[in-house]
mmCIF file of C-alpha atoms in Angstrom:
data_model
loop_
_atom_site.group_PDB
_atom_site.id
_atom_site.type_symbol
_atom_site.label_atom_id
_atom_site.label_comp_id
_atom_site.label_asym_id
_atom_site.label_seq_id
_atom_site.Cartn_x
_atom_site.Cartn_y
_atom_site.Cartn_z
ATOM 1 C CA MET A 28 -0.775 -19.126 25.239
ATOM 2 C CA GLU A 29 -1.267 -20.668 21.815
ATOM 3 C CA LEU A 30 -3.002 -18.939 18.968
ATOM 4 C CA SER A 31 -6.690 -19.732 18.606
ATOM 5 C CA ALA A 32 -8.357 -20.590 15.313
ATOM 6 C CA LEU A 33 -10.133 -17.227 15.333
ATOM 7 C CA GLN A 34 -6.870 -15.340 15.760
ATOM 8 C CA ILE A 35 -5.277 -17.239 12.891
ATOM 9 C CA ILE A 36 -8.314 -16.597 10.663
ATOM 10 C CA TRP A 37 -8.256 -12.878 11.377
ATOM 11 C CA PHE A 38 -4.518 -12.666 10.800
ATOM 12 C CA ALA A 39 -5.061 -14.356 7.421
ATOM 13 C CA LEU A 40 -7.962 -12.016 6.597
ATOM 14 C CA LEU A 41 -5.769 -9.000 7.300
ATOM 15 C CA ALA A 42 -3.173 -10.399 4.896
ATOM 16 C CA VAL A 43 -5.901 -10.801 2.243
ATOM 17 C CA LEU A 44 -7.019 -7.189 2.684
ATOM 18 C CA TRP A 45 -3.454 -5.894 2.355
ATOM 19 C CA ILE A 46 -2.942 -8.060 -0.722
ATOM 20 C CA GLY A 47 -6.056 -6.474 -2.230
ATOM 21 C CA TYR A 48 -4.887 -2.965 -1.451
ATOM 22 C CA LEU A 49 -1.265 -3.222 -2.538
ATOM 23 C CA THR A 50 -1.860 -5.217 -5.720
ATOM 24 C CA LEU A 51 -4.715 -2.978 -6.899
ATOM 25 C CA GLU A 52 -3.560 0.415 -5.705
ATOM 26 C CA GLY A 53 -0.004 -0.537 -6.613
ATOM 27 C CA PHE A 54 -0.684 0.145 -10.282
ATOM 28 C CA GLY A 55 -2.749 3.200 -9.296
ATOM 29 C CA PHE A 56 0.212 4.734 -7.491
ATOM 30 C CA GLY A 57 2.490 3.600 -10.309
ATOM 31 C CA THR A 58 0.296 5.388 -12.840
ATOM 32 C CA GLY A 59 0.418 8.514 -10.689
ATOM 33 C CA MET A 60 4.215 8.365 -10.461
ATOM 34 C CA LEU A 61 4.459 8.054 -14.247
ATOM 35 C CA LEU A 62 1.921 10.812 -14.942
ATOM 36 C CA LYS A 63 4.576 13.446 -15.652
ATOM 37 C CA ILE A 64 7.025 10.993 -17.219
ATOM 38 C CA LEU A 65 5.253 8.743 -19.718
ATOM 39 C CA PRO A 66 2.479 10.956 -21.231
ATOM 40 C CA ARG A 67 3.726 13.630 -23.623
ATOM 41 C CA ASN A 68 0.669 15.864 -23.803
ATOM 42 C CA GLU A 69 -2.656 16.655 -22.151
ATOM 43 C CA LYS A 70 -4.643 14.004 -24.021
ATOM 44 C CA GLU A 71 -2.176 11.298 -23.007
ATOM 45 C CA ARG A 72 -2.320 12.405 -19.368
ATOM 46 C CA ARG A 73 -6.112 12.203 -19.495
ATOM 47 C CA LEU A 74 -5.752 8.782 -21.099
ATOM 48 C CA ALA A 75 -3.536 7.559 -18.244
ATOM 49 C CA LEU A 76 -5.920 8.931 -15.600
ATOM 50 C CA ASN A 77 -8.933 7.396 -17.344
ATOM 51 C CA THR A 78 -7.427 3.922 -16.945
ATOM 52 C CA ILE A 79 -7.585 4.184 -13.145
ATOM 53 C CA GLY A 80 -10.618 6.474 -12.939
ATOM 54 C CA PRO A 81 -13.254 3.726 -12.485
ATOM 55 C CA HIS A 82 -11.216 1.818 -9.898
ATOM 56 C CA TRP A 83 -9.117 3.915 -7.520
ATOM 57 C CA ASP A 84 -11.868 4.750 -5.028
ATOM 58 C CA GLY A 85 -13.004 1.126 -4.836
ATOM 59 C CA ASN A 86 -9.417 0.029 -4.245
ATOM 60 C CA GLU A 87 -9.230 2.321 -1.204
ATOM 61 C CA VAL A 88 -11.932 0.184 0.445
ATOM 62 C CA PHE A 89 -9.308 -2.479 1.109
ATOM 63 C CA LEU A 90 -7.168 -0.010 3.065
ATOM 64 C CA LEU A 91 -10.108 1.264 5.123
ATOM 65 C CA THR A 92 -11.251 -2.274 5.866
ATOM 66 C CA ALA A 93 -7.732 -3.396 6.810
ATOM 67 C CA GLY A 94 -7.435 -0.515 9.289
ATOM 68 C CA GLY A 95 -10.866 -1.140 10.770
ATOM 69 C CA ALA A 96 -10.306 -4.892 11.019
ATOM 70 C CA THR A 97 -6.975 -4.372 12.790
ATOM 71 C CA PHE A 98 -8.638 -2.025 15.278
ATOM 72 C CA ALA A 99 -11.434 -4.489 16.044
ATOM 73 C CA ALA A 100 -9.621 -7.847 15.847
ATOM 74 C CA PHE A 101 -6.217 -6.851 17.259
ATOM 75 C CA PRO A 102 -6.719 -3.573 19.170
ATOM 76 C CA GLU A 103 -3.324 -3.667 20.917
ATOM 77 C CA TRP A 104 -1.610 -4.075 17.546
ATOM 78 C CA TYR A 105 -3.538 -1.080 16.227
ATOM 79 C CA ALA A 106 -2.699 1.009 19.289
ATOM 80 C CA THR A 107 1.016 0.188 19.299
ATOM 81 C CA MET A 108 1.479 0.601 15.569
ATOM 82 C CA PHE A 109 -0.542 3.796 15.196
ATOM 83 C CA SER A 110 0.984 5.461 18.241
ATOM 84 C CA GLY A 111 4.541 4.457 17.339
ATOM 85 C CA MET A 112 4.212 5.272 13.636
ATOM 86 C CA TYR A 113 1.872 8.209 14.163
ATOM 87 C CA MET A 114 3.796 10.738 12.072
ATOM 88 C CA ALA A 115 4.226 8.321 9.167
ATOM 89 C CA LEU A 116 0.561 7.338 9.169
ATOM 90 C CA VAL A 117 -0.609 10.955 9.371
ATOM 91 C CA ALA A 118 1.675 11.702 6.412
ATOM 92 C CA ILE A 119 0.069 8.851 4.448
ATOM 93 C CA LEU A 120 -3.400 10.191 5.292
ATOM 94 C CA ILE A 121 -2.492 13.696 4.095
ATOM 95 C CA PHE A 122 -0.912 12.316 0.907
ATOM 96 C CA LEU A 123 -4.019 10.240 0.146
ATOM 97 C CA ILE A 124 -6.288 13.263 0.674
ATOM 98 C CA ILE A 125 -4.174 15.287 -1.776
ATOM 99 C CA ARG A 126 -4.266 12.414 -4.281
ATOM 100 C CA ILE A 127 -8.053 12.153 -4.040
ATOM 101 C CA SER A 128 -8.384 15.907 -4.522
ATOM 102 C CA ALA A 129 -6.124 15.777 -7.579
ATOM 103 C CA LEU A 130 -8.148 12.982 -9.155
ATOM 104 C CA GLU A 131 -11.501 14.623 -8.426
ATOM 105 C CA TRP A 132 -10.709 18.286 -9.066
ATOM 106 C CA ARG A 133 -8.240 18.175 -11.960
ATOM 107 C CA GLY A 134 -10.922 18.404 -14.627
ATOM 108 C CA LYS A 135 -13.211 20.869 -12.900
ATOM 109 C CA ILE A 136 -11.636 24.026 -14.369
ATOM 110 C CA ASN A 137 -10.431 24.451 -17.952
ATOM 111 C CA SER A 138 -7.024 25.890 -17.178
ATOM 112 C CA ALA A 139 -3.617 24.476 -18.081
ATOM 113 C CA GLY A 140 -2.156 25.923 -14.895
ATOM 114 C CA TRP A 141 -4.912 24.366 -12.781
ATOM 115 C CA ARG A 142 -4.397 20.918 -14.337
ATOM 116 C CA SER A 143 -0.622 21.166 -14.074
ATOM 117 C CA MET A 144 -0.834 22.039 -10.380
ATOM 118 C CA TRP A 145 -2.964 18.981 -9.590
ATOM 119 C CA ASP A 146 -0.840 16.723 -11.796
ATOM 120 C CA ASN A 147 2.307 17.829 -9.981
ATOM 121 C CA LEU A 148 0.662 17.235 -6.595
ATOM 122 C CA HIS A 149 -0.688 13.866 -7.734
ATOM 123 C CA THR A 150 2.710 12.735 -8.970
ATOM 124 C CA GLY A 151 4.528 14.008 -5.888
ATOM 125 C CA VAL A 152 2.266 12.331 -3.350
ATOM 126 C CA ALA A 153 2.223 9.085 -5.373
ATOM 127 C CA TRP A 154 6.012 8.906 -4.978
ATOM 128 C CA LEU A 155 5.905 9.914 -1.311
ATOM 129 C CA VAL A 156 3.105 7.633 -0.138
ATOM 130 C CA THR A 157 4.685 4.650 -1.905
ATOM 131 C CA LEU A 158 8.013 5.378 -0.235
ATOM 132 C CA VAL A 159 6.345 5.610 3.192
ATOM 133 C CA TRP A 160 4.485 2.335 2.664
ATOM 134 C CA GLY A 161 7.774 0.662 1.807
ATOM 135 C CA VAL A 162 9.474 2.012 4.923
ATOM 136 C CA ALA A 163 6.478 0.964 7.056
ATOM 137 C CA PHE A 164 6.449 -2.618 5.778
ATOM 138 C CA GLY A 165 10.211 -2.756 6.107
ATOM 139 C CA ASN A 166 9.767 -1.963 9.801
ATOM 140 C CA LEU A 167 7.244 -4.764 10.177
ATOM 141 C CA VAL A 168 9.756 -7.237 8.731
ATOM 142 C CA GLN A 169 12.782 -5.876 10.578
ATOM 143 C CA GLY A 170 11.101 -5.068 13.879
ATOM 144 C CA THR A 171 10.893 -1.746 15.669
ATOM 145 C CA GLU A 172 12.286 -0.409 18.940
ATOM 146 C CA ILE A 173 9.364 -1.659 21.033
ATOM 147 C CA GLN A 174 9.536 -2.125 24.789
ATOM 148 C CA VAL A 175 7.079 -3.105 27.484
ATOM 149 C CA GLY A 176 6.807 -0.681 30.377
ATOM 150 C CA HIS A 177 5.174 2.541 31.517
ATOM 151 C CA TYR A 178 5.897 6.241 31.745
ATOM 152 C CA ALA A 179 6.646 7.568 35.204
ATOM 153 C CA SER A 180 4.048 9.950 36.630
ATOM 154 C CA ARG A 181 6.836 12.355 37.561
ATOM 155 C CA GLY A 182 9.257 13.422 34.864
ATOM 156 C CA GLY A 183 7.558 11.310 32.208
ATOM 157 C CA GLU A 184 10.542 9.016 31.797
ATOM 158 C CA PHE A 185 9.934 5.576 30.347
ATOM 159 C CA VAL A 186 10.402 2.704 32.800
ATOM 160 C CA PRO A 187 10.991 -0.563 30.919
ATOM 161 C CA ALA A 188 9.770 -3.841 32.338
ATOM 162 C CA ASP A 189 12.129 -6.688 33.222
ATOM 163 C CA PRO A 190 12.349 -8.861 30.071
ATOM 164 C CA ALA A 191 12.225 -11.944 32.299
ATOM 165 C CA ASN A 192 8.835 -10.959 33.779
ATOM 166 C CA ILE A 193 6.849 -9.596 30.837
ATOM 167 C CA ASP A 194 3.621 -11.418 31.690
ATOM 168 C CA SER A 195 3.632 -9.993 35.215
ATOM 169 C CA ALA A 196 4.389 -6.509 33.909
ATOM 170 C CA LEU A 197 1.508 -6.657 31.415
ATOM 171 C CA ALA A 198 -0.833 -7.933 34.097
ATOM 172 C CA ALA A 199 0.192 -4.992 36.287
ATOM 173 C CA GLY A 200 -0.767 -2.498 33.587
ATOM 174 C CA ASP A 201 2.408 -2.034 31.559
ATOM 175 C CA GLN A 202 1.990 -1.718 27.790
ATOM 176 C CA HIS A 203 3.947 -1.967 24.569
ATOM 177 C CA PHE A 204 5.481 1.311 23.405
ATOM 178 C CA LEU A 205 7.685 2.252 20.482
ATOM 179 C CA THR A 206 10.364 4.053 22.468
ATOM 180 C CA GLY A 207 12.850 4.694 19.654
ATOM 181 C CA GLY A 208 10.848 7.569 18.220
ATOM 182 C CA PHE A 209 10.155 8.550 14.628
ATOM 183 C CA VAL A 210 13.817 8.573 13.575
ATOM 184 C CA SER A 211 14.242 4.932 14.625
ATOM 185 C CA LEU A 212 11.904 3.889 11.787
ATOM 186 C CA PHE A 213 14.580 4.784 9.221
ATOM 187 C CA THR A 214 17.305 2.168 8.885
ATOM 188 C CA PRO A 215 19.238 0.867 5.866
ATOM 189 C CA TYR A 216 16.804 -2.042 5.545
ATOM 190 C CA THR A 217 13.630 0.045 5.751
ATOM 191 C CA LEU A 218 14.959 2.687 3.353
ATOM 192 C CA VAL A 219 15.808 -0.004 0.810
ATOM 193 C CA GLY A 220 12.256 -1.272 1.392
ATOM 194 C CA GLY A 221 10.973 2.148 0.393
ATOM 195 C CA VAL A 222 12.957 2.041 -2.857
ATOM 196 C CA VAL A 223 11.746 -1.520 -3.512
ATOM 197 C CA PHE A 224 8.121 -0.401 -3.221
ATOM 198 C CA LEU A 225 8.810 2.510 -5.570
ATOM 199 C CA LEU A 226 10.269 0.239 -8.230
ATOM 200 C CA LEU A 227 7.587 -2.437 -7.841
ATOM 201 C CA PHE A 228 4.741 0.080 -8.101
ATOM 202 C CA LEU A 229 6.387 1.886 -11.023
ATOM 203 C CA THR A 230 6.696 -1.421 -12.863
ATOM 204 C CA HIS A 231 3.153 -2.437 -11.942
ATOM 205 C CA GLY A 232 1.866 0.941 -13.143
ATOM 206 C CA ALA A 233 3.732 0.726 -16.449
ATOM 207 C CA LEU A 234 2.359 -2.774 -17.017
ATOM 208 C CA TRP A 235 -1.161 -1.590 -16.175
ATOM 209 C CA LEU A 236 -0.893 1.227 -18.715
ATOM 210 C CA SER A 237 0.417 -1.241 -21.291
ATOM 211 C CA ILE A 238 -2.615 -3.532 -20.960
ATOM 212 C CA LYS A 239 -5.133 -0.672 -20.794
ATOM 213 C CA THR A 240 -3.945 1.424 -23.737
ATOM 214 C CA LYS A 241 -3.214 1.031 -27.423
ATOM 215 C CA GLY A 242 -1.172 2.733 -30.084
ATOM 216 C CA GLU A 243 2.034 4.661 -29.530
ATOM 217 C CA PHE A 244 1.306 5.231 -25.840
ATOM 218 C CA HIS A 245 0.970 1.465 -25.362
ATOM 219 C CA ASP A 246 4.349 0.907 -27.021
ATOM 220 C CA ARG A 247 6.029 3.452 -24.771
ATOM 221 C CA ALA A 248 4.443 1.864 -21.684
ATOM 222 C CA ILE A 249 5.890 -1.521 -22.672
ATOM 223 C CA ALA A 250 9.328 0.007 -23.253
ATOM 224 C CA MET A 251 9.168 1.634 -19.827
ATOM 225 C CA ALA A 252 8.043 -1.620 -18.172
ATOM 226 C CA LYS A 253 10.930 -3.529 -19.764
ATOM 227 C CA LYS A 254 13.472 -1.230 -18.113
ATOM 228 C CA LEU A 255 11.712 -0.981 -14.759
ATOM 229 C CA SER A 256 11.035 -4.709 -14.367
ATOM 230 C CA LEU A 257 14.724 -5.589 -14.458
ATOM 231 C CA ALA A 258 15.563 -3.108 -11.702
ATOM 232 C CA SER A 259 12.528 -3.902 -9.530
ATOM 233 C CA THR A 260 12.960 -7.673 -9.672
ATOM 234 C CA GLY A 261 16.668 -7.487 -8.900
ATOM 235 C CA LEU A 262 16.387 -5.129 -5.918
ATOM 236 C CA THR A 263 13.316 -6.915 -4.553
ATOM 237 C CA ALA A 264 15.226 -10.208 -4.545
ATOM 238 C CA ILE A 265 18.079 -8.658 -2.558
ATOM 239 C CA TRP A 266 15.708 -7.000 -0.060
ATOM 240 C CA ALA A 267 13.579 -10.125 0.467
ATOM 241 C CA VAL A 268 16.551 -12.486 0.937
ATOM 242 C CA TRP A 269 18.039 -9.949 3.353
ATOM 243 C CA GLY A 270 14.816 -9.870 5.349
ATOM 244 C CA GLN A 271 14.285 -13.628 5.287
ATOM 245 C CA PHE A 272 17.714 -14.638 6.564
ATOM 246 C CA VAL A 273 18.516 -11.696 8.838
ATOM 247 C CA TYR A 274 15.163 -10.688 10.323
ATOM 248 C CA SER A 275 12.844 -13.678 9.902
ATOM 249 C CA GLY A 276 14.330 -17.139 10.183
ATOM 250 C CA HIS A 277 10.909 -18.800 9.776
ATOM 251 C CA LEU A 278 11.453 -21.552 7.229
ATOM 252 C CA TRP A 279 7.823 -21.485 6.048
ATOM 253 C CA GLY A 280 8.528 -18.002 4.712
ATOM 254 C CA LEU A 281 10.685 -19.565 2.005
ATOM 255 C CA ILE A 282 7.533 -20.882 0.269
ATOM 256 C CA PRO A 283 5.839 -17.527 -0.498
ATOM 257 C CA LEU A 284 9.294 -16.027 -1.066
ATOM 258 C CA ALA A 285 10.064 -18.623 -3.752
ATOM 259 C CA ILE A 286 6.657 -18.143 -5.410
ATOM 260 C CA ALA A 287 7.036 -14.353 -5.370
ATOM 261 C CA ALA A 288 10.505 -14.683 -6.910
ATOM 262 C CA ALA A 289 9.287 -17.062 -9.617
ATOM 263 C CA THR A 290 6.324 -14.886 -10.597
ATOM 264 C CA LEU A 291 8.318 -11.630 -10.636
ATOM 265 C CA ILE A 292 11.047 -13.250 -12.735
ATOM 266 C CA GLY A 293 8.326 -14.652 -15.008
ATOM 267 C CA SER A 294 6.804 -11.184 -15.310
ATOM 268 C CA THR A 295 10.180 -9.737 -16.267
ATOM 269 C CA LEU A 296 10.771 -12.398 -18.913
ATOM 270 C CA ALA A 297 7.242 -11.991 -20.306
ATOM 271 C CA ILE A 298 7.464 -8.225 -20.760
ATOM 272 C CA GLN A 299 10.880 -8.556 -22.424
ATOM 273 C CA LYS A 300 9.016 -10.591 -25.075
ATOM 274 C CA GLY A 301 6.248 -7.992 -25.296
ATOM 275 C CA LYS A 302 3.632 -10.160 -23.548
ATOM 276 C CA ASP A 303 2.085 -7.364 -21.522
ATOM 277 C CA VAL A 304 -1.041 -9.157 -20.247
ATOM 278 C CA SER A 305 0.875 -12.191 -18.991
ATOM 279 C CA SER A 306 3.494 -9.926 -17.450
ATOM 280 C CA PHE A 307 0.898 -7.825 -15.632
ATOM 281 C CA PHE A 308 -0.843 -10.785 -14.028
ATOM 282 C CA LEU A 309 2.472 -12.359 -13.052
ATOM 283 C CA SER A 310 3.430 -9.015 -11.478
ATOM 284 C CA PHE A 311 0.081 -9.032 -9.682
ATOM 285 C CA ALA A 312 0.798 -12.523 -8.323
ATOM 286 C CA GLY A 313 4.334 -11.530 -7.386
ATOM 287 C CA LEU A 314 3.099 -8.591 -5.316
ATOM 288 C CA ALA A 315 0.467 -10.788 -3.678
ATOM 289 C CA PHE A 316 2.973 -13.433 -2.586
ATOM 290 C CA ALA A 317 5.420 -10.735 -1.506
ATOM 291 C CA VAL A 318 2.739 -9.555 0.944
ATOM 292 C CA VAL A 319 2.235 -13.155 2.085
ATOM 293 C CA TRP A 320 5.981 -13.365 2.673
ATOM 294 C CA VAL A 321 5.948 -10.145 4.732
ATOM 295 C CA PHE A 322 3.204 -11.566 6.957
ATOM 296 C CA SER A 323 5.082 -14.875 7.233
ATOM 297 C CA THR A 324 8.032 -13.056 8.807
ATOM 298 C CA PHE A 325 5.848 -12.090 11.776
ATOM 299 C CA GLY A 326 5.669 -15.629 13.101
ATOM 300 C CA VAL A 327 3.341 -15.535 16.121
ATOM 301 C CA ASN A 328 3.866 -11.799 16.527
ATOM 302 C CA ALA A 329 1.893 -8.755 15.508
ATOM 303 C CA MET A 330 4.981 -6.556 15.899
ATOM 304 C CA LYS A 331 8.549 -7.576 16.615
ATOM 305 C CA SER A 332 10.909 -5.759 18.947
ATOM 306 C CA SER A 333 14.391 -5.023 17.655
ATOM 307 C CA ILE A 334 15.540 -4.387 21.254
ATOM 308 C CA ASN A 335 14.665 -7.710 22.886
ATOM 309 C CA SER A 336 12.418 -10.510 21.622
ATOM 310 C CA ALA A 337 10.823 -10.638 25.075
ATOM 311 C CA TYR A 338 9.215 -7.301 24.200
ATOM 312 C CA ASP A 339 7.559 -8.685 21.054
ATOM 313 C CA LEU A 340 3.853 -7.917 20.795
ATOM 314 C CA THR A 341 2.353 -11.338 20.117
ATOM 315 C CA LEU A 342 -0.911 -11.894 18.280
ATOM 316 C CA VAL A 343 -2.350 -13.381 21.465
ATOM 317 C CA GLN A 344 -1.434 -10.263 23.468
ATOM 318 C CA ALA A 345 -2.780 -7.995 20.723
ATOM 319 C CA SER A 346 -6.020 -9.893 20.197
ATOM 320 C CA ALA A 347 -9.567 -8.827 20.972
ATOM 321 C CA THR A 348 -11.834 -11.234 22.841
ATOM 322 C CA ALA A 349 -13.142 -14.361 21.130
ATOM 323 C CA PRO A 350 -16.803 -13.132 21.148
ATOM 324 C CA THR A 351 -15.723 -9.906 19.402
ATOM 325 C CA GLN A 352 -13.807 -11.797 16.727
ATOM 326 C CA SER A 353 -16.694 -14.272 16.301
ATOM 327 C CA VAL A 354 -19.252 -11.534 15.648
ATOM 328 C CA MET A 355 -16.854 -9.807 13.269
ATOM 329 C CA LEU A 356 -16.218 -13.062 11.427
ATOM 330 C CA ILE A 357 -19.929 -13.348 10.644
ATOM 331 C CA ALA A 358 -19.855 -9.857 9.135
ATOM 332 C CA ALA A 359 -16.664 -10.690 7.208
ATOM 333 C CA ILE A 360 -18.202 -13.868 5.760
ATOM 334 C CA ILE A 361 -21.104 -11.771 4.446
ATOM 335 C CA PHE A 362 -19.360 -8.620 3.256
ATOM 336 C CA VAL A 363 -15.858 -9.653 2.119
ATOM 337 C CA PRO A 364 -17.251 -11.743 -0.779
ATOM 338 C CA ILE A 365 -19.447 -8.764 -1.736
ATOM 339 C CA VAL A 366 -16.413 -6.466 -1.821
ATOM 340 C CA LEU A 367 -14.421 -8.980 -3.859
ATOM 341 C CA GLY A 368 -17.421 -9.516 -6.147
ATOM 342 C CA TYR A 369 -18.045 -5.889 -7.021
ATOM 343 C CA THR A 370 -14.289 -5.337 -7.417
ATOM 344 C CA ALA A 371 -14.125 -8.148 -9.983
ATOM 345 C CA TRP A 372 -17.271 -6.834 -11.685
ATOM 346 C CA SER A 373 -15.873 -3.304 -11.996
ATOM 347 C CA TYR A 374 -12.658 -4.523 -13.615
ATOM 348 C CA LYS A 375 -14.597 -6.761 -15.998
ATOM 349 C CA SER A 376 -16.914 -3.890 -16.936
ATOM 350 C CA PHE A 377 -13.983 -1.628 -17.848
ATOM 351 C CA ALA A 378 -11.751 -4.277 -19.386
ATOM 352 C CA GLY A 379 -11.237 -2.639 -22.776
ATOM 353 C CA ARG A 380 -8.197 -0.756 -24.038
ATOM 354 C CA LEU A 381 -8.207 3.004 -24.589
ATOM 355 C CA GLY A 382 -6.354 5.167 -27.058
ATOM 356 C CA VAL A 383 -5.876 8.905 -27.448
ATOM 357 C CA GLU A 384 -8.614 8.781 -30.104
ATOM 358 C CA ASN A 385 -11.037 7.929 -27.293
ATOM 359 C CA ILE A 386 -10.202 11.162 -25.490
ATOM 360 C CA SER A 387 -12.354 14.113 -26.483
ATOM 361 C CA ASP A 388 -10.677 17.125 -28.096
ATOM 362 C CA LYS A 389 -13.062 19.374 -26.206
ATOM 363 C CA PRO A 390 -11.376 20.780 -23.074
ATOM 364 C CA ALA A 391 -12.931 19.598 -19.831
ATOM 365 C CA GLY A 392 -13.939 21.879 -17.002
ATOM 366 C CA LEU A 393 -15.454 25.274 -16.451
ATOM 367 C CA ASP A 394 -14.045 28.403 -18.039
ATOM 368 C CA PRO A 395 -11.899 30.082 -15.340
ATOM 369 C CA LYS A 396 -13.573 33.430 -16.078
ATOM 370 C CA LYS A 397 -16.952 31.944 -15.182
ATOM 371 C CA VAL A 398 -15.940 30.235 -11.932
ATOM 372 C CA ARG A 399 -17.382 32.974 -9.735
ATOM 373 C CA GLU A 400 -20.294 34.109 -11.898
ATOM 374 C CA PHE A 401 -22.679 32.647 -9.323
ATOM 375 C CA ALA A 402 -21.501 35.331 -6.872
ATOM 376 C CA GLN A 403 -22.838 38.051 -9.176
ATOM 377 C CA ALA A 404 -26.231 36.459 -9.723
#
């Protein structure tokens, strides 16, 4: 069966949502990873956190919407991916909860130990969740050990379907399963993908801090971005060419790949000249087209099988019914522009640069000795 217009539209909408999440939260995670590296004192750490403070929770909307849209528009994709990558996705959820807690609770108590604990947790999970995202997207490009079949009622052994009769097997009730297990998600390609994401987000975060701050901190952010951009652009080029010619083969993928390469190289050249604003937006575009390239490697598939292409989960197989996608499209037409609108408004409203002089000398948070005074009232 050929893809319908609705299926193509929803596939494109999912790509847009992931572009929104990774380009916006990319610098948020990058800032978190640099929190214990770039700032030299408490005021500078507060300065770094204040640059993402108005935006991080709004950026998470893109992730929630992408997950919900996948569940509704391509339920079989959601089921196969979430069941096969269950441990990785649970890890991401736990990391994000810790990150949210660190951002919200850091300033609640005026204690150096309290702040240090949350900063360490924030930094640690920023590194970990970025690494997991990189491994996850690497698996989507490379393909995972997916098979069509069923588990025997006795013994629980997996019974794979005949690759020559997949349609009959699916009609008889067989399903797509990731049979390789959690360990199969880690290969040389996916691990390099994790490192690529780390470097890209670190660079994006350093560039964000450079355009949002002033003074000595701004200068250090630029110096950091100059070093990181060279490494991130170089390794990303190797990883993307590897994926394109070994795991994709779709010629149309060369277009977003070329644009991503040009913008990332442009970003690197711009920051070497100290043009932080131009470099940041070129980095933003580079990340966006890198996501487009990742989705281009799918072809007509939602998930590729590294065992046998006959086991690929196609978008048609993964799709919800046309009436479901039609009703959802009406909601998307109404609400996606609203989300994009308030996102643009929030960034415009907080477009100024900050310096350490904008950070109050007065310690934030409640005196630790008074935390439990309410219990004595």
